[in-house]
PDB file of C-alpha atoms in Angstrom:
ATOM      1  CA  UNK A 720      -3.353  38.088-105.644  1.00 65.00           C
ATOM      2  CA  UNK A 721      -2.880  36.789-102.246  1.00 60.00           C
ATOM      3  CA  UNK A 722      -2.818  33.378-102.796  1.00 61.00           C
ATOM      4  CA  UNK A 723      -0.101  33.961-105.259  1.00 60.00           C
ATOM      5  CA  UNK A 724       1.631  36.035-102.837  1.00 53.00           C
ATOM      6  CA  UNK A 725       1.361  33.292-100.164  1.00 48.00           C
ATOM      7  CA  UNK A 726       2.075  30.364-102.465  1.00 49.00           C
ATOM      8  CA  UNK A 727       5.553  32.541-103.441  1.00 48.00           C
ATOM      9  CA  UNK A 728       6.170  33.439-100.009  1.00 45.00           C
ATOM     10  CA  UNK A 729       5.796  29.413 -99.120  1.00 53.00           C
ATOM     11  CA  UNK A 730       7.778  28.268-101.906  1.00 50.00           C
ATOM     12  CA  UNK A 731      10.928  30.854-100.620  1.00 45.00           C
ATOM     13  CA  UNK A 732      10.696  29.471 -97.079  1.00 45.00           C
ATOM     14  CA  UNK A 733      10.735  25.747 -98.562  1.00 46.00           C
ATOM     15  CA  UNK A 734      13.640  26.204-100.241  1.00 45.00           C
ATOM     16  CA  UNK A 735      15.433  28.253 -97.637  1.00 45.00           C
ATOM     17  CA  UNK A 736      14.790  25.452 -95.243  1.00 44.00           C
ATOM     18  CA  UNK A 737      16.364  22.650 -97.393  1.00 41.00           C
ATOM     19  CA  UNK A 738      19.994  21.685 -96.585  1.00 42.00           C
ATOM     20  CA  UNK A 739      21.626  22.350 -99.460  1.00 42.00           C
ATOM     21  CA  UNK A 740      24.804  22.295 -98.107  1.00 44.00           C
ATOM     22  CA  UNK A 741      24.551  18.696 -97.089  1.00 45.00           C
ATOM     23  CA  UNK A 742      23.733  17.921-101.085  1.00 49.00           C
ATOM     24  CA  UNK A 743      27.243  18.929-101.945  1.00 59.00           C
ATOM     25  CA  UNK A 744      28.951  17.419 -98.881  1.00 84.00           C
ATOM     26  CA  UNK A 745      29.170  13.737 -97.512  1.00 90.00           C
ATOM     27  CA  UNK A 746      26.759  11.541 -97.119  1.00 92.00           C
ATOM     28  CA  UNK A 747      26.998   8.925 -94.009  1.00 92.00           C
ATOM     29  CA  UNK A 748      25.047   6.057 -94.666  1.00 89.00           C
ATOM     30  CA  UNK A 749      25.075   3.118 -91.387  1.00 87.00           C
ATOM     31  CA  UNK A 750      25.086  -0.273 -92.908  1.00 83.00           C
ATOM     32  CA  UNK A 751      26.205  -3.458 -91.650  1.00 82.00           C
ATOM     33  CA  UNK A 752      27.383  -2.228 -88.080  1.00 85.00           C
ATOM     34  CA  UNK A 753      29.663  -0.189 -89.594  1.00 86.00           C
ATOM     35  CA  UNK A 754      29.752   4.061 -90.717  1.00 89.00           C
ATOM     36  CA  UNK A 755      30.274   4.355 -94.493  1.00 89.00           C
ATOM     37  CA  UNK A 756      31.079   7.929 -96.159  1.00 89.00           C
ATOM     38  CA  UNK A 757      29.754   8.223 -99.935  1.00 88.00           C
ATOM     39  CA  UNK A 758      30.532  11.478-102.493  1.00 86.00           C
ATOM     40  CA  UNK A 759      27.828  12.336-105.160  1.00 81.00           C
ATOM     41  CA  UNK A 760      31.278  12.843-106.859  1.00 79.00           C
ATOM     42  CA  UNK A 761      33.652  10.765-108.431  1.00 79.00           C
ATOM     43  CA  UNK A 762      36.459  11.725-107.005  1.00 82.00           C
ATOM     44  CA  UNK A 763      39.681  10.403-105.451  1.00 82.00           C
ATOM     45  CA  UNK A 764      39.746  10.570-101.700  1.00 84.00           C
ATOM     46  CA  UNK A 765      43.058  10.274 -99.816  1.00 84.00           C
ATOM     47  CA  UNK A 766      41.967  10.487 -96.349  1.00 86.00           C
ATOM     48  CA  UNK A 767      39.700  10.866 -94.035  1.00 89.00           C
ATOM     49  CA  UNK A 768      39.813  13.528 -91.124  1.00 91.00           C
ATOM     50  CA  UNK A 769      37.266  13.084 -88.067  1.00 92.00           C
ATOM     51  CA  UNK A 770      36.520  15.447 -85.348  1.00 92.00           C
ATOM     52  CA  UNK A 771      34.653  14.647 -82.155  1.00 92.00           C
ATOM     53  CA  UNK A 772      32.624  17.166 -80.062  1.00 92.00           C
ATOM     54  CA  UNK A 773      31.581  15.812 -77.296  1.00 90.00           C
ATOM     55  CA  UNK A 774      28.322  16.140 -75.305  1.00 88.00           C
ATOM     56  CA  UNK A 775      28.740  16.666 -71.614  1.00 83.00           C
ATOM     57  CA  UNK A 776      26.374  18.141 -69.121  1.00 80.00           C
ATOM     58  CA  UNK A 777      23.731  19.633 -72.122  1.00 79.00           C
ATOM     59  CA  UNK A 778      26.761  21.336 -74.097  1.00 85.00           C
ATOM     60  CA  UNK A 779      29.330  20.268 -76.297  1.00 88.00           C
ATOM     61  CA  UNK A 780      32.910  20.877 -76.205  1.00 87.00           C
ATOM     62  CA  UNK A 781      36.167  19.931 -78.339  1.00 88.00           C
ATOM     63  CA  UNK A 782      37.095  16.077 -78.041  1.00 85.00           C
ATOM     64  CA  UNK A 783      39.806  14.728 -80.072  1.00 84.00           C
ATOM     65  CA  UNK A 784      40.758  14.281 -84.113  1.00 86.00           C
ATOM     66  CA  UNK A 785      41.640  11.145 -86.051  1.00 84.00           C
ATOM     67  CA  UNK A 786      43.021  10.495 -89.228  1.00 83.00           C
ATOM     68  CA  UNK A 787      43.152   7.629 -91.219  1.00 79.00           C
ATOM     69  CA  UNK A 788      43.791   6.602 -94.753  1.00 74.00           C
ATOM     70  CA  UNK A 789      41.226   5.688 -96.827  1.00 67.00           C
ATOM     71  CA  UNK A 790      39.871   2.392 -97.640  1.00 59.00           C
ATOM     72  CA  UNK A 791      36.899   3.037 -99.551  1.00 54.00           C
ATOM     73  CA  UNK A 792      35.804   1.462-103.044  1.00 57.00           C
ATOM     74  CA  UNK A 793      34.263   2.785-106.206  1.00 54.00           C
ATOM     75  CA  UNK A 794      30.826   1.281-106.062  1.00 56.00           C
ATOM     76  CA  UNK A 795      28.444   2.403-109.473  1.00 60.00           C
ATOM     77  CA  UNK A 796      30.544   5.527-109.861  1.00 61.00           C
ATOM     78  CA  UNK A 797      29.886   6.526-105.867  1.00 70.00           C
ATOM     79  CA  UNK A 798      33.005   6.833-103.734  1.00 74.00           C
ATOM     80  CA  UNK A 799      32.234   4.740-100.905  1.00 81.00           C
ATOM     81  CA  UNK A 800      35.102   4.761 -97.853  1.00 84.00           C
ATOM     82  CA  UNK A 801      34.534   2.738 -95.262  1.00 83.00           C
ATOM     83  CA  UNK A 802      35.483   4.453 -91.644  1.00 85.00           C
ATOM     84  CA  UNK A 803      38.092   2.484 -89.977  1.00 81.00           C
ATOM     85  CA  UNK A 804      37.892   3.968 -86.259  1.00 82.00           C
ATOM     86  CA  UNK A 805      36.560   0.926 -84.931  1.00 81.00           C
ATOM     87  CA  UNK A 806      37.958  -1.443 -86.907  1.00 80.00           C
ATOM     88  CA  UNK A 807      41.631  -0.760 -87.087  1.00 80.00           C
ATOM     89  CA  UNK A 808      41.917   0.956 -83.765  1.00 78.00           C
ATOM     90  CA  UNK A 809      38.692  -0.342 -81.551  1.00 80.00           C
ATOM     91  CA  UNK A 810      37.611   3.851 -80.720  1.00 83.00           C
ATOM     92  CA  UNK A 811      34.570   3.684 -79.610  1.00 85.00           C
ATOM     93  CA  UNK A 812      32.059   6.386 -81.103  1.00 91.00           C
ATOM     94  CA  UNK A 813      29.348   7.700 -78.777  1.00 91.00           C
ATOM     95  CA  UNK A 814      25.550   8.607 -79.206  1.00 92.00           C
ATOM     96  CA  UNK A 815      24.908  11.950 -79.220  1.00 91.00           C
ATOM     97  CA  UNK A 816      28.295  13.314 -79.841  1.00 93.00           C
ATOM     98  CA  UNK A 817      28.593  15.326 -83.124  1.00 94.00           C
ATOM     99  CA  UNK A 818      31.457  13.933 -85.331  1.00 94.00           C
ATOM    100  CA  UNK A 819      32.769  16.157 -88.155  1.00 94.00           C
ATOM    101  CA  UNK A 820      33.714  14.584 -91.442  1.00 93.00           C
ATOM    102  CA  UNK A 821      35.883  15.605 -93.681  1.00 92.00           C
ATOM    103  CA  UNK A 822      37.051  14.033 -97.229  1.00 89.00           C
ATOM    104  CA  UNK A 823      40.534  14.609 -98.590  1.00 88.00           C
ATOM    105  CA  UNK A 824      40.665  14.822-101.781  1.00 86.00           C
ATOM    106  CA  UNK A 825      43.040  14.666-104.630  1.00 83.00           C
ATOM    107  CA  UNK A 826      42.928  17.374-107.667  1.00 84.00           C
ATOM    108  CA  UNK A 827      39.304  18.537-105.554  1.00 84.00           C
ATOM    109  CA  UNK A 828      38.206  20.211-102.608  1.00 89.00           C
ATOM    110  CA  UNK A 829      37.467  18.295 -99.708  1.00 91.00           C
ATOM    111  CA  UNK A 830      34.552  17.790 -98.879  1.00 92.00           C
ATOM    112  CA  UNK A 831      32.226  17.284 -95.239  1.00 93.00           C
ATOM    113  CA  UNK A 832      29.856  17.501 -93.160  1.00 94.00           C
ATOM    114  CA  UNK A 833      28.682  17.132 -89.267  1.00 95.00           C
ATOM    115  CA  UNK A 834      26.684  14.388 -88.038  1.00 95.00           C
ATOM    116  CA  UNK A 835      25.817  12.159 -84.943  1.00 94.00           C
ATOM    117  CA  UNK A 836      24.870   9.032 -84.202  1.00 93.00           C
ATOM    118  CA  UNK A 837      21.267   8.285 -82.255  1.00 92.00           C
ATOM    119  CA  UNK A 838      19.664   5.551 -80.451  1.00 90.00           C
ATOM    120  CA  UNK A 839      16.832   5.306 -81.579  1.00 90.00           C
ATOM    121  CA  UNK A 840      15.770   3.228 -78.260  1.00 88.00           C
ATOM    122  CA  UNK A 841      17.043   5.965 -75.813  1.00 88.00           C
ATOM    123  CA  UNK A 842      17.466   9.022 -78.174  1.00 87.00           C
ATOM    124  CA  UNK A 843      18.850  11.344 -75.029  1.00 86.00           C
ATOM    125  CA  UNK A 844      21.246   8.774 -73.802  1.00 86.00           C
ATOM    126  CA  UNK A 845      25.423   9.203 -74.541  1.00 90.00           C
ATOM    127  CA  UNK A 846      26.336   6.066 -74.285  1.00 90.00           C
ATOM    128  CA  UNK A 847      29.625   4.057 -76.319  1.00 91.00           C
ATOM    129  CA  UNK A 848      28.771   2.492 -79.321  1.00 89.00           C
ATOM    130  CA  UNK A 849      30.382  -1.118 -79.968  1.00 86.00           C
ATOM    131  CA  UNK A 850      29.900  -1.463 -83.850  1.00 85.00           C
ATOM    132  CA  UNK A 851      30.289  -5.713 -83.188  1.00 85.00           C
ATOM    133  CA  UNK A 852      27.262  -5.464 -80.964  1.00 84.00           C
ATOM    134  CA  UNK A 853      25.458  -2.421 -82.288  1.00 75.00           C
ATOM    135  CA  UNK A 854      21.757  -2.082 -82.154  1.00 75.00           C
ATOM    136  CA  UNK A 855      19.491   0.210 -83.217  1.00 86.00           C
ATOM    137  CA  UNK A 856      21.391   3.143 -84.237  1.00 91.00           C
ATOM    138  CA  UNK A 857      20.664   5.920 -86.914  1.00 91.00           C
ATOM    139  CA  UNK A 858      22.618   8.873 -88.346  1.00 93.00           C
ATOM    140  CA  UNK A 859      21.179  12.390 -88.059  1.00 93.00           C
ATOM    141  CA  UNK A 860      22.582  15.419 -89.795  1.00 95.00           C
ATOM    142  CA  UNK A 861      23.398  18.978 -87.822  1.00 93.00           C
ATOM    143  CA  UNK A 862      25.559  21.855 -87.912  1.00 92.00           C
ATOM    144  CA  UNK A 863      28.518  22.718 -86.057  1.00 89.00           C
ATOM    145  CA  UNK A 864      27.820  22.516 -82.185  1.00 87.00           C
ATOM    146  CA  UNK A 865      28.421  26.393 -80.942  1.00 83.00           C
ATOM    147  CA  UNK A 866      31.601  26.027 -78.017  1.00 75.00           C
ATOM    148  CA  UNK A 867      31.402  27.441 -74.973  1.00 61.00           C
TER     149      UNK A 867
END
């Protein structure tokens, strides 16, 4: 009886700890140098809305917003969109800094998430990232940074 008891209470915590909030919202994939935003969805997006919180002395506070159109691609029935920061306007993202994401969409919620971008070199260091010269980066997941 307690080993079923412990297997159950396992299971619960298992499940509790998944993110299943990140299943429904985007996923950011990093692939050729660039930040890519994909919907389990097919859906149409209309634009993309980004909001930077930025790391300074071991806290985060509010940074700015951008907005841009989308430019993104039905690829195999997954709504790729392609994030044109860099590209169109040369902003320069930063490691460490959380970045919330969020999908407009037409005739359908919008959907997001929060992520930020890590060196995997020098994981602590905030530091500008040049997507023509990048090296070595990788995207973690996290929730909303708590303000000050």
């Amino acid at each position: 009886m307690k080993r079923i008891l412990l297997l159950f209470l396992i299971t619960v915590l298992t499940l509790c700890a998944c993110p299943k909030e990140l299943e429904k919202g985007v996923i950011v994939n990093y692939a050729g140098n660039r930040i890519f935003y994909e919907l389990k969805n097919k859906v149409q997006i209309q634009e993309v809305k980004i909001h930077e919180y930025e790391f300074l002395i071991g806290e985060y506070t509010s940074g700015n917003s951008y907005i841009f159109q989308q430019q993104g691609t039905q690829i195999d029935n997954i709504t790729r969109v392609k994030d044109m920061m860099w590209d169109e306007y040369k902003l320069s993202y930063r490691t460490q800094y959380i970045y919330h994401v969020i999908l407009r969409c037409k005739n359908s919620p919008n959907y997001e998430c929060y992520y930020k971008i890590i060196d995997k070199d020098k994981p602590e260091v905030v530091r500008k990232i040049d997507f023509d010269e990048v090296n070595n980066l990788e995207i973690e997941y996290v929730k909303k940074p708590k303000l000050e």
